[in-house]
Short mmCIF file of N, CA, C and O in Angstrom, two decimals:
data_model
loop_
_atom_site.label_atom_id
_atom_site.label_comp_id
_atom_site.label_asym_id
_atom_site.label_seq_id
_atom_site.Cartn_x
_atom_site.Cartn_y
_atom_site.Cartn_z
N UNK W 1 -25.74 -11.61 -1.64
CA UNK W 1 -24.52 -11.51 -0.60
C UNK W 1 -25.12 -11.41 0.77
O UNK W 1 -26.01 -10.38 0.93
N UNK W 2 -24.54 -12.07 1.63
CA UNK W 2 -25.02 -11.91 3.05
C UNK W 2 -24.68 -10.48 3.59
O UNK W 2 -23.50 -9.92 3.16
N UNK W 3 -25.20 -10.22 4.63
CA UNK W 3 -24.83 -8.96 5.23
C UNK W 3 -23.53 -8.85 5.91
O UNK W 3 -22.84 -7.90 5.77
N UNK W 4 -23.07 -10.03 6.56
CA UNK W 4 -21.76 -10.04 7.04
C UNK W 4 -20.77 -9.98 5.99
O UNK W 4 -19.75 -9.46 6.30
N UNK W 5 -21.14 -10.60 4.77
CA UNK W 5 -20.04 -10.46 3.76
C UNK W 5 -19.78 -9.05 3.20
O UNK W 5 -18.74 -8.65 3.15
N UNK W 6 -20.76 -8.28 3.20
CA UNK W 6 -20.77 -6.76 2.92
C UNK W 6 -19.93 -6.20 3.88
O UNK W 6 -19.22 -5.27 3.62
N UNK W 7 -20.09 -6.42 5.21
CA UNK W 7 -19.55 -5.72 6.29
C UNK W 7 -17.77 -6.07 6.21
O UNK W 7 -17.10 -5.25 6.27
N UNK W 8 -17.53 -7.26 5.87
CA UNK W 8 -16.22 -7.64 5.64
C UNK W 8 -15.65 -6.94 4.54
O UNK W 8 -14.58 -6.40 4.48
N UNK W 9 -16.34 -7.02 3.29
CA UNK W 9 -15.92 -6.30 2.13
C UNK W 9 -15.65 -4.99 2.34
O UNK W 9 -14.49 -4.40 1.79
N UNK W 10 -16.39 -4.24 3.11
CA UNK W 10 -16.28 -2.91 3.50
C UNK W 10 -15.12 -2.52 4.34
O UNK W 10 -14.34 -1.58 3.92
N UNK W 11 -14.91 -3.37 5.24
CA UNK W 11 -13.79 -3.09 6.06
C UNK W 11 -12.46 -3.37 5.36
O UNK W 11 -11.62 -2.51 5.51
N UNK W 12 -12.38 -4.43 4.48
CA UNK W 12 -11.13 -4.74 3.74
C UNK W 12 -11.01 -3.49 2.51
O UNK W 12 -9.88 -3.23 2.32
N UNK W 13 -12.09 -3.01 2.16
CA UNK W 13 -12.07 -1.94 1.19
C UNK W 13 -11.26 -0.61 1.94
O UNK W 13 -10.47 0.06 1.27
N UNK W 14 -11.71 -0.38 3.22
CA UNK W 14 -11.29 0.84 4.03
C UNK W 14 -9.84 0.50 4.19
O UNK W 14 -8.94 1.56 4.20
N UNK W 15 -9.54 -0.78 4.61
CA UNK W 15 -8.00 -1.00 4.88
C UNK W 15 -7.31 -0.63 3.56
O UNK W 15 -6.01 -0.21 3.51
N UNK W 16 -7.77 -1.13 2.27
CA UNK W 16 -7.05 -0.75 1.13
C UNK W 16 -6.83 0.66 0.79
O UNK W 16 -5.77 1.21 0.32
N UNK W 17 -7.90 1.35 1.14
CA UNK W 17 -7.91 2.84 0.94
C UNK W 17 -6.68 3.34 1.90
O UNK W 17 -5.98 4.26 1.25
N UNK W 18 -6.64 2.93 3.13
CA UNK W 18 -5.69 3.39 4.08
C UNK W 18 -4.26 3.08 3.54
O UNK W 18 -3.31 3.89 3.64
N UNK W 19 -4.06 1.87 2.94
CA UNK W 19 -2.68 1.45 2.38
C UNK W 19 -2.33 2.51 1.21
O UNK W 19 -1.17 2.81 1.17
N UNK W 20 -3.43 2.70 0.47
CA UNK W 20 -3.13 3.59 -0.69
C UNK W 20 -2.69 5.08 -0.26
O UNK W 20 -1.59 5.74 -0.93
N UNK W 21 -3.33 5.49 0.70
CA UNK W 21 -3.01 6.84 1.24
C UNK W 21 -1.75 6.79 1.80
O UNK W 21 -0.80 7.80 1.74
N UNK W 22 -1.45 5.59 2.58
CA UNK W 22 -0.01 5.63 3.23
C UNK W 22 1.07 5.57 2.07
O UNK W 22 2.09 6.27 2.08
N UNK W 23 0.84 4.96 1.03
CA UNK W 23 1.71 4.69 -0.05
C UNK W 23 2.04 6.20 -0.77
O UNK W 23 3.04 6.49 -1.06
N UNK W 24 0.97 6.92 -1.03
CA UNK W 24 1.11 8.08 -1.49
C UNK W 24 1.73 9.05 -0.65
O UNK W 24 2.67 9.90 -1.10
N UNK W 25 1.46 9.23 0.59
CA UNK W 25 2.17 9.94 1.54
C UNK W 25 3.65 9.71 1.54
O UNK W 25 4.64 10.58 1.67
N UNK W 26 3.98 8.41 1.59
CA UNK W 26 5.37 7.88 1.62
C UNK W 26 6.08 8.42 0.40
O UNK W 26 7.08 9.10 0.50
N UNK W 27 5.52 8.23 -0.64
CA UNK W 27 6.07 8.65 -2.05
C UNK W 27 6.16 10.15 -2.10
O UNK W 27 7.17 10.63 -2.40
N UNK W 28 5.29 10.85 -1.84
CA UNK W 28 5.21 12.42 -2.02
C UNK W 28 6.30 12.84 -1.04
O UNK W 28 6.98 13.71 -1.32
N UNK W 29 6.15 12.47 0.35
CA UNK W 29 7.26 12.90 1.42
C UNK W 29 8.81 12.74 0.86
O UNK W 29 9.56 13.52 0.84
N UNK W 30 9.12 11.49 0.39
CA UNK W 30 10.59 11.35 -0.03
C UNK W 30 10.66 11.96 -1.40
O UNK W 30 11.84 12.67 -1.63
N UNK W 31 9.88 11.82 -2.31
CA UNK W 31 10.08 12.51 -3.73
C UNK W 31 10.27 14.01 -3.70
O UNK W 31 11.24 14.62 -4.36
N UNK W 32 9.36 14.56 -2.90
CA UNK W 32 9.27 16.07 -3.08
C UNK W 32 10.20 16.47 -1.86
O UNK W 32 10.80 17.70 -1.89
N UNK W 33 10.34 15.75 -0.72
CA UNK W 33 11.38 16.21 0.43
C UNK W 33 12.74 16.39 0.06
O UNK W 33 13.62 17.29 0.22
N UNK W 34 13.33 15.04 -0.66
CA UNK W 34 14.54 15.00 -1.10
C UNK W 34 14.72 15.39 -2.66
O UNK W 34 15.91 15.99 -2.96
N UNK W 35 13.79 15.50 -3.31
CA UNK W 35 13.81 15.93 -4.88
C UNK W 35 13.67 17.40 -4.97
O UNK W 35 13.66 17.87 -6.13
N UNK W 36 13.34 18.09 -3.95
CA UNK W 36 13.10 19.67 -4.33
C UNK W 36 14.58 20.45 -4.38
O UNK W 36 14.33 21.63 -4.42
N UNK W 37 15.58 19.73 -4.08
CA UNK W 37 16.74 20.39 -3.97
C UNK W 37 17.26 20.65 -5.37
O UNK W 37 16.95 20.04 -6.38
N UNK W 38 18.48 21.31 -5.76
CA UNK W 38 18.98 21.66 -6.86
C UNK W 38 19.79 20.09 -7.29
O UNK W 38 20.32 19.56 -6.39
N UNK W 39 19.54 19.70 -8.40
CA UNK W 39 20.09 18.56 -8.87
C UNK W 39 21.67 18.31 -8.59
O UNK W 39 22.12 17.06 -8.42
N UNK W 40 22.24 19.40 -8.53
CA UNK W 40 23.71 19.20 -8.19
C UNK W 40 24.12 18.83 -6.81
O UNK W 40 24.98 18.40 -6.39
N UNK W 41 22.98 18.99 -5.90
CA UNK W 41 23.18 18.80 -4.42
C UNK W 41 22.58 17.53 -4.09
O UNK W 41 22.46 17.25 -2.91
N UNK W 42 22.11 16.65 -5.01
CA UNK W 42 21.52 15.33 -4.69
C UNK W 42 22.53 14.40 -4.20
O UNK W 42 23.63 14.54 -4.42
N UNK W 43 22.18 13.55 -3.36
CA UNK W 43 22.94 12.38 -2.69
C UNK W 43 22.45 11.22 -3.31
O UNK W 43 21.19 11.25 -4.08
N UNK W 44 23.24 10.13 -3.49
CA UNK W 44 22.87 8.97 -4.21
C UNK W 44 22.94 7.76 -3.37
O UNK W 44 23.79 7.73 -2.48
N UNK W 45 22.13 6.87 -3.54
CA UNK W 45 22.02 5.66 -2.85
C UNK W 45 21.91 4.56 -3.93
O UNK W 45 21.11 4.58 -4.88
N UNK W 46 23.01 3.70 -3.98
CA UNK W 46 23.27 2.64 -4.95
C UNK W 46 22.99 3.21 -6.47
O UNK W 46 22.50 2.42 -7.44
N UNK W 47 23.65 4.35 -6.50
CA UNK W 47 23.59 4.87 -8.00
C UNK W 47 22.45 5.59 -8.41
O UNK W 47 22.36 6.22 -9.38
N UNK W 48 21.46 5.81 -7.55
CA UNK W 48 20.12 6.40 -7.75
C UNK W 48 20.02 7.56 -6.88
O UNK W 48 20.42 7.54 -5.79
N UNK W 49 19.42 8.72 -7.32
CA UNK W 49 19.23 9.96 -6.48
C UNK W 49 18.41 9.45 -5.12
O UNK W 49 17.52 8.49 -5.31
N UNK W 50 18.78 9.91 -4.17
CA UNK W 50 18.09 9.33 -2.80
C UNK W 50 16.50 9.65 -2.83
O UNK W 50 15.80 8.71 -2.37
N UNK W 51 16.15 10.78 -3.40
CA UNK W 51 14.72 10.87 -3.39
C UNK W 51 14.11 9.70 -4.18
O UNK W 51 12.91 9.22 -3.81
N UNK W 52 14.49 9.42 -5.33
CA UNK W 52 14.04 8.19 -6.25
C UNK W 52 14.09 6.83 -5.30
O UNK W 52 13.19 5.98 -5.26
N UNK W 53 15.37 6.62 -4.86
CA UNK W 53 15.50 5.30 -4.11
C UNK W 53 14.56 5.20 -2.91
O UNK W 53 13.94 4.19 -2.73
N UNK W 54 14.49 6.21 -2.10
CA UNK W 54 13.64 6.09 -1.08
C UNK W 54 11.99 6.09 -1.31
O UNK W 54 11.25 5.37 -0.75
N UNK W 55 11.62 6.99 -2.29
CA UNK W 55 10.34 7.09 -2.56
C UNK W 55 9.63 5.85 -3.57
O UNK W 55 8.81 5.19 -3.30
N UNK W 56 10.54 5.46 -4.30
CA UNK W 56 10.20 4.34 -5.30
C UNK W 56 10.70 2.86 -5.09
O UNK W 56 10.04 1.99 -4.91
N UNK W 57 11.90 2.83 -4.75
CA UNK W 57 12.60 1.47 -4.59
C UNK W 57 12.28 1.05 -3.14
O UNK W 57 11.71 -0.08 -2.90
N UNK W 58 12.59 1.87 -2.17
CA UNK W 58 12.26 1.34 -0.86
C UNK W 58 10.90 1.44 -0.57
O UNK W 58 10.32 0.64 0.28
N UNK W 59 10.12 2.31 -1.05
CA UNK W 59 8.59 2.50 -0.89
C UNK W 59 8.02 1.28 -1.36
O UNK W 59 7.12 0.70 -0.79
N UNK W 60 8.37 0.76 -2.56
CA UNK W 60 7.75 -0.48 -3.02
C UNK W 60 8.04 -1.56 -2.13
O UNK W 60 7.16 -2.42 -1.93
N UNK W 61 9.38 -1.90 -1.61
CA UNK W 61 9.58 -2.94 -0.83
C UNK W 61 8.77 -2.79 0.45
O UNK W 61 8.15 -3.71 0.94
N UNK W 62 8.51 -1.50 1.15
CA UNK W 62 7.90 -1.42 2.35
C UNK W 62 6.35 -1.73 1.88
O UNK W 62 5.89 -2.31 2.84
N UNK W 63 5.82 -1.21 0.87
CA UNK W 63 4.46 -1.49 0.61
C UNK W 63 4.22 -2.89 0.28
O UNK W 63 3.20 -3.50 0.71
N UNK W 64 5.20 -3.68 -0.37
CA UNK W 64 4.86 -5.06 -0.50
C UNK W 64 4.73 -5.77 0.64
O UNK W 64 3.99 -6.68 1.05
N UNK W 65 5.87 -5.51 1.75
CA UNK W 65 5.75 -6.34 3.03
C UNK W 65 4.47 -5.89 3.68
O UNK W 65 3.98 -6.66 4.32
N UNK W 66 4.19 -4.63 3.78
CA UNK W 66 2.96 -4.18 4.50
C UNK W 66 1.80 -4.75 4.01
O UNK W 66 0.94 -5.30 4.70
N UNK W 67 1.51 -4.69 2.73
CA UNK W 67 0.31 -5.36 2.15
C UNK W 67 0.25 -6.86 2.34
O UNK W 67 -0.69 -7.42 2.71
N UNK W 68 1.53 -7.65 2.35
CA UNK W 68 1.42 -9.03 2.67
C UNK W 68 1.00 -9.21 4.01
O UNK W 68 0.15 -10.26 4.47
N UNK W 69 1.58 -8.46 5.03
CA UNK W 69 1.20 -8.51 6.49
C UNK W 69 -0.32 -8.36 6.49
O UNK W 69 -1.04 -8.94 7.39
N UNK W 70 -0.76 -7.10 6.10
CA UNK W 70 -2.18 -6.76 6.31
C UNK W 70 -3.05 -7.94 5.65
O UNK W 70 -4.04 -8.22 6.26
N UNK W 71 -2.83 -8.33 4.58
CA UNK W 71 -3.61 -9.34 3.85
C UNK W 71 -3.77 -10.69 4.76
O UNK W 71 -4.66 -11.27 5.06
N UNK W 72 -2.56 -11.05 5.32
CA UNK W 72 -2.52 -12.28 6.09
C UNK W 72 -3.11 -12.30 7.63
O UNK W 72 -3.76 -13.10 7.97
N UNK W 73 -3.11 -10.83 8.06
CA UNK W 73 -3.57 -10.76 9.52
C UNK W 73 -4.94 -10.11 9.45
O UNK W 73 -5.86 -10.58 10.39
N UNK W 74 -5.46 -9.52 8.48
CA UNK W 74 -6.84 -8.71 8.56
C UNK W 74 -7.79 -9.19 7.39
O UNK W 74 -8.91 -8.91 7.69
N UNK W 75 -7.52 -9.70 6.53
CA UNK W 75 -8.26 -10.17 5.48
C UNK W 75 -8.90 -11.65 5.71
O UNK W 75 -8.15 -12.28 6.26
N UNK W 76 -10.20 -11.82 5.36
CA UNK W 76 -10.61 -12.93 5.38
C UNK W 76 -11.06 -13.61 4.35
O UNK W 76 -11.77 -12.94 3.27
N UNK W 77 -11.00 -14.98 4.21
CA UNK W 77 -11.41 -15.71 3.10
C UNK W 77 -13.07 -16.00 3.26
O UNK W 77 -13.48 -16.52 4.31
N UNK W 78 -13.68 -15.40 2.38
CA UNK W 78 -15.31 -15.78 2.36
C UNK W 78 -15.52 -16.60 1.40
O UNK W 78 -15.27 -16.64 0.29
N UNK W 79 -16.17 -17.93 1.74
CA UNK W 79 -16.63 -18.96 1.09
C UNK W 79 -17.94 -18.47 0.22
O UNK W 79 -18.93 -18.13 0.75
N UNK W 80 -17.92 -18.49 -1.18
CA UNK W 80 -19.06 -18.05 -1.86
C UNK W 80 -19.72 -19.31 -2.26
O UNK W 80 -20.76 -19.33 -2.91
N UNK W 81 -19.17 -20.56 -2.15
CA UNK W 81 -19.87 -21.84 -2.43
C UNK W 81 -21.21 -21.92 -1.78
O UNK W 81 -22.04 -22.46 -2.29
N UNK W 82 -21.40 -21.65 -0.71
CA UNK W 82 -22.42 -21.64 0.21
C UNK W 82 -23.71 -20.98 -0.40
O UNK W 82 -24.79 -21.37 -0.51
N UNK W 83 -23.30 -19.84 -0.96
CA UNK W 83 -24.34 -19.01 -1.64
C UNK W 83 -24.68 -19.59 -2.86
O UNK W 83 -26.03 -19.44 -3.10
N UNK W 84 -23.92 -20.14 -3.69
CA UNK W 84 -24.35 -20.70 -4.96
C UNK W 84 -25.34 -21.93 -4.64
O UNK W 84 -26.20 -22.26 -5.29
N UNK W 85 -25.04 -22.54 -3.55
CA UNK W 85 -25.93 -23.83 -3.44
C UNK W 85 -27.33 -23.40 -2.87
O UNK W 85 -28.25 -23.98 -2.94
N UNK W 86 -27.42 -22.30 -2.17
CA UNK W 86 -28.63 -21.72 -1.56
C UNK W 86 -29.60 -21.33 -2.66
O UNK W 86 -30.91 -21.34 -2.64
N UNK W 87 -29.10 -20.89 -3.79
CA UNK W 87 -29.94 -20.25 -4.98
C UNK W 87 -30.43 -21.32 -5.70
O UNK W 87 -30.87 -22.19 -5.93
#
């Protein structure tokens, strides 16, 4: 593998780690922020407890959009065919 391919792969791996950390913080903040109340005091969104809706449903939608944007804007297609021909 070329040195530049390793550099690109490392950058993309760190972007992936950042997305995972963002996803965990989003989930944790909403799940434990809204979910730490007494269940009798829960508010509901679309029939789901608000902590579940914001952490899991909305969180999934936000992450799907965010990952799509990040992959289209920051990830690079690396051609591996050239390396196979060199060997």
